[in-house]
Amino acid sequence: MNRLSPIFITGALVVAAGLAFAQSRATGGQAETGHDMAGHDMSAAATPDTPSTRAYAEAMARMGSAMSMDFTGDADVDFMRGMIPHHRGAIDMAKVALEFGKDPEVRQLAEEVIRAQEAEIAMMQAWLARRGQ
């Protein structure tokens, strides 16, 4: 297993969780079980309206929108194409942490995320370019 595999696996899990959350929000809390939870959405009451929260929500919305793509049927190409906006989303979120966060450990991680994700985006773009994508 190369050193990028755990990063890609973690990214895929984050994407899956984010998409499930977005779907839940889009359906008004109606789960796949068919139980309508409309009117019982507690997220609005529990989510503070702060500049950092708005910035994170905007970053997640941009990422989700950018990840919506036409699939090619090639699992490798589709993975790379989907991961690029996911990585850009991680960079955007890290920038929010740097702008609003105060914890030195979080700030250091955010800086590392930016460096790593930028390098991986460049690698994925080069991989796609070599395949005419």
mmCIF file of C-alpha atoms in Angstrom:
data_model
loop_
_atom_site.group_PDB
_atom_site.id
_atom_site.type_symbol
_atom_site.label_atom_id
_atom_site.label_comp_id
_atom_site.label_asym_id
_atom_site.label_seq_id
_atom_site.Cartn_x
_atom_site.Cartn_y
_atom_site.Cartn_z
ATOM 1 C CA MET A 1 0.000 0.000 0.000
ATOM 2 C CA ASN A 2 1.516 3.341 -0.976
ATOM 3 C CA ARG A 3 1.525 6.319 1.395
ATOM 4 C CA LEU A 4 -1.437 7.965 -0.362
ATOM 5 C CA SER A 5 -3.820 5.042 0.162
ATOM 6 C CA PRO A 6 -4.749 5.903 3.769
ATOM 7 C CA ILE A 7 -5.321 9.510 2.724
ATOM 8 C CA PHE A 8 -7.583 8.467 -0.143
ATOM 9 C CA ILE A 9 -9.478 6.037 2.092
ATOM 10 C CA THR A 10 -9.973 8.718 4.731
ATOM 11 C CA GLY A 11 -11.057 11.149 2.036
ATOM 12 C CA ALA A 12 -13.583 8.693 0.665
ATOM 13 C CA LEU A 13 -15.055 8.192 4.137
ATOM 14 C CA VAL A 14 -15.307 11.940 4.666
ATOM 15 C CA VAL A 15 -16.975 12.340 1.277
ATOM 16 C CA ALA A 16 -19.486 9.592 2.083
ATOM 17 C CA ALA A 17 -20.327 11.168 5.434
ATOM 18 C CA GLY A 18 -20.655 14.612 3.860
ATOM 19 C CA LEU A 19 -22.918 13.352 1.106
ATOM 20 C CA ALA A 20 -25.107 11.517 3.617
ATOM 21 C CA PHE A 21 -25.365 14.696 5.681
ATOM 22 C CA ALA A 22 -26.175 16.784 2.610
ATOM 23 C CA GLN A 23 -28.830 14.300 1.505
ATOM 24 C CA SER A 24 -30.359 14.353 4.957
ATOM 25 C CA ARG A 25 -30.503 18.148 4.891
ATOM 26 C CA ALA A 26 -31.934 18.182 1.368
ATOM 27 C CA THR A 27 -34.720 15.774 2.276
ATOM 28 C CA GLY A 28 -35.694 17.648 5.421
ATOM 29 C CA GLY A 29 -34.375 14.880 7.641
ATOM 30 C CA GLN A 30 -36.330 12.077 5.937
ATOM 31 C CA ALA A 31 -34.175 9.023 6.245
ATOM 32 C CA GLU A 32 -34.138 6.112 3.813
ATOM 33 C CA THR A 33 -36.514 4.353 6.177
ATOM 34 C CA GLY A 34 -39.244 6.693 4.945
ATOM 35 C CA HIS A 35 -39.889 8.232 8.345
ATOM 36 C CA ASP A 36 -40.505 11.897 7.789
ATOM 37 C CA MET A 37 -38.588 13.962 10.298
ATOM 38 C CA ALA A 38 -39.702 17.306 8.891
ATOM 39 C CA GLY A 39 -40.409 19.695 11.700
ATOM 40 C CA HIS A 40 -37.981 17.841 13.955
ATOM 41 C CA ASP A 41 -34.748 19.209 12.550
ATOM 42 C CA MET A 42 -32.656 20.120 15.552
ATOM 43 C CA SER A 43 -29.620 21.210 13.541
ATOM 44 C CA ALA A 44 -30.805 24.802 13.198
ATOM 45 C CA ALA A 45 -31.113 25.184 16.957
ATOM 46 C CA ALA A 46 -27.809 23.446 17.637
ATOM 47 C CA THR A 47 -25.745 25.187 14.940
ATOM 48 C CA PRO A 48 -24.386 28.579 15.938
ATOM 49 C CA ASP A 49 -24.481 31.310 13.312
ATOM 50 C CA THR A 50 -20.867 32.435 13.438
ATOM 51 C CA PRO A 51 -18.492 33.608 10.711
ATOM 52 C CA SER A 52 -16.555 30.345 10.920
ATOM 53 C CA THR A 53 -19.718 28.236 10.702
ATOM 54 C CA ARG A 54 -20.858 30.168 7.638
ATOM 55 C CA ALA A 55 -17.405 29.816 6.066
ATOM 56 C CA TYR A 56 -17.350 26.055 6.700
ATOM 57 C CA ALA A 57 -20.881 25.682 5.298
ATOM 58 C CA GLU A 58 -19.910 27.637 2.173
ATOM 59 C CA ALA A 59 -16.787 25.501 1.695
ATOM 60 C CA MET A 60 -18.826 22.309 2.058
ATOM 61 C CA ALA A 61 -21.473 23.563 -0.375
ATOM 62 C CA ARG A 62 -18.813 24.442 -2.980
ATOM 63 C CA MET A 63 -17.212 21.034 -2.548
ATOM 64 C CA GLY A 64 -20.511 19.199 -2.837
ATOM 65 C CA SER A 65 -21.465 21.123 -5.948
ATOM 66 C CA ALA A 66 -18.070 20.545 -7.572
ATOM 67 C CA MET A 67 -18.194 16.820 -6.787
ATOM 68 C CA SER A 68 -21.406 16.458 -8.762
ATOM 69 C CA MET A 69 -20.075 15.161 -12.068
ATOM 70 C CA ASP A 70 -20.829 13.026 -15.073
ATOM 71 C CA PHE A 71 -19.267 9.621 -14.556
ATOM 72 C CA THR A 72 -17.112 8.079 -17.254
ATOM 73 C CA GLY A 73 -17.527 4.452 -16.225
ATOM 74 C CA ASP A 74 -13.786 4.242 -15.573
ATOM 75 C CA ALA A 75 -13.427 3.766 -11.813
ATOM 76 C CA ASP A 76 -9.900 5.195 -11.766
ATOM 77 C CA VAL A 77 -10.752 8.323 -13.728
ATOM 78 C CA ASP A 78 -13.965 8.905 -11.795
ATOM 79 C CA PHE A 79 -12.119 8.522 -8.498
ATOM 80 C CA MET A 80 -9.481 11.068 -9.465
ATOM 81 C CA ARG A 81 -12.047 13.495 -10.872
ATOM 82 C CA GLY A 82 -14.157 13.248 -7.723
ATOM 83 C CA MET A 83 -11.262 13.532 -5.321
ATOM 84 C CA ILE A 84 -9.917 16.785 -6.766
ATOM 85 C CA PRO A 85 -12.891 18.890 -5.600
ATOM 86 C CA HIS A 86 -12.915 16.926 -2.349
ATOM 87 C CA HIS A 87 -9.296 17.917 -1.761
ATOM 88 C CA ARG A 88 -10.064 21.512 -2.703
ATOM 89 C CA GLY A 89 -12.831 21.395 -0.095
ATOM 90 C CA ALA A 90 -10.308 20.219 2.489
ATOM 91 C CA ILE A 91 -8.041 23.116 1.561
ATOM 92 C CA ASP A 92 -10.934 25.572 1.883
ATOM 93 C CA MET A 93 -11.825 24.152 5.294
ATOM 94 C CA ALA A 94 -8.194 24.331 6.418
ATOM 95 C CA LYS A 95 -8.122 27.989 5.391
ATOM 96 C CA VAL A 96 -11.204 28.609 7.559
ATOM 97 C CA ALA A 97 -9.409 26.958 10.481
ATOM 98 C CA LEU A 98 -6.409 29.221 9.893
ATOM 99 C CA GLU A 99 -8.600 32.306 9.672
ATOM 100 C CA PHE A 100 -10.759 31.662 12.722
ATOM 101 C CA GLY A 101 -9.034 28.968 14.789
ATOM 102 C CA LYS A 102 -6.731 29.611 17.681
ATOM 103 C CA ASP A 103 -5.406 26.199 18.745
ATOM 104 C CA PRO A 104 -1.758 25.844 17.603
ATOM 105 C CA GLU A 105 -2.140 22.107 16.970
ATOM 106 C CA VAL A 106 -5.193 22.637 14.753
ATOM 107 C CA ARG A 107 -3.473 25.468 12.901
ATOM 108 C CA GLN A 108 -0.412 23.283 12.266
ATOM 109 C CA LEU A 109 -2.611 20.468 10.971
ATOM 110 C CA ALA A 110 -4.494 22.915 8.728
ATOM 111 C CA GLU A 111 -1.196 24.079 7.223
ATOM 112 C CA GLU A 112 -0.138 20.467 6.661
ATOM 113 C CA VAL A 113 -3.505 19.649 5.071
ATOM 114 C CA ILE A 114 -3.105 22.534 2.633
ATOM 115 C CA ARG A 115 0.398 21.416 1.601
ATOM 116 C CA ALA A 116 -0.549 17.742 1.283
ATOM 117 C CA GLN A 117 -3.835 18.319 -0.544
ATOM 118 C CA GLU A 118 -2.261 20.773 -3.006
ATOM 119 C CA ALA A 119 0.443 18.212 -3.815
ATOM 120 C CA GLU A 120 -2.132 15.456 -4.248
ATOM 121 C CA ILE A 121 -4.312 17.634 -6.487
ATOM 122 C CA ALA A 122 -1.278 18.292 -8.694
ATOM 123 C CA MET A 123 -0.548 14.551 -8.839
ATOM 124 C CA MET A 124 -4.171 13.707 -9.711
ATOM 125 C CA GLN A 125 -4.348 16.416 -12.383
ATOM 126 C CA ALA A 126 -1.111 15.138 -13.925
ATOM 127 C CA TRP A 127 -2.449 11.560 -13.829
ATOM 128 C CA LEU A 128 -5.644 12.651 -15.580
ATOM 129 C CA ALA A 129 -3.715 14.726 -18.144
ATOM 130 C CA ARG A 130 -1.558 11.706 -19.032
ATOM 131 C CA ARG A 131 -4.786 9.885 -19.858
ATOM 132 C CA GLY A 132 -6.263 12.725 -21.878
ATOM 133 C CA GLN A 133 -8.815 13.647 -19.227
#
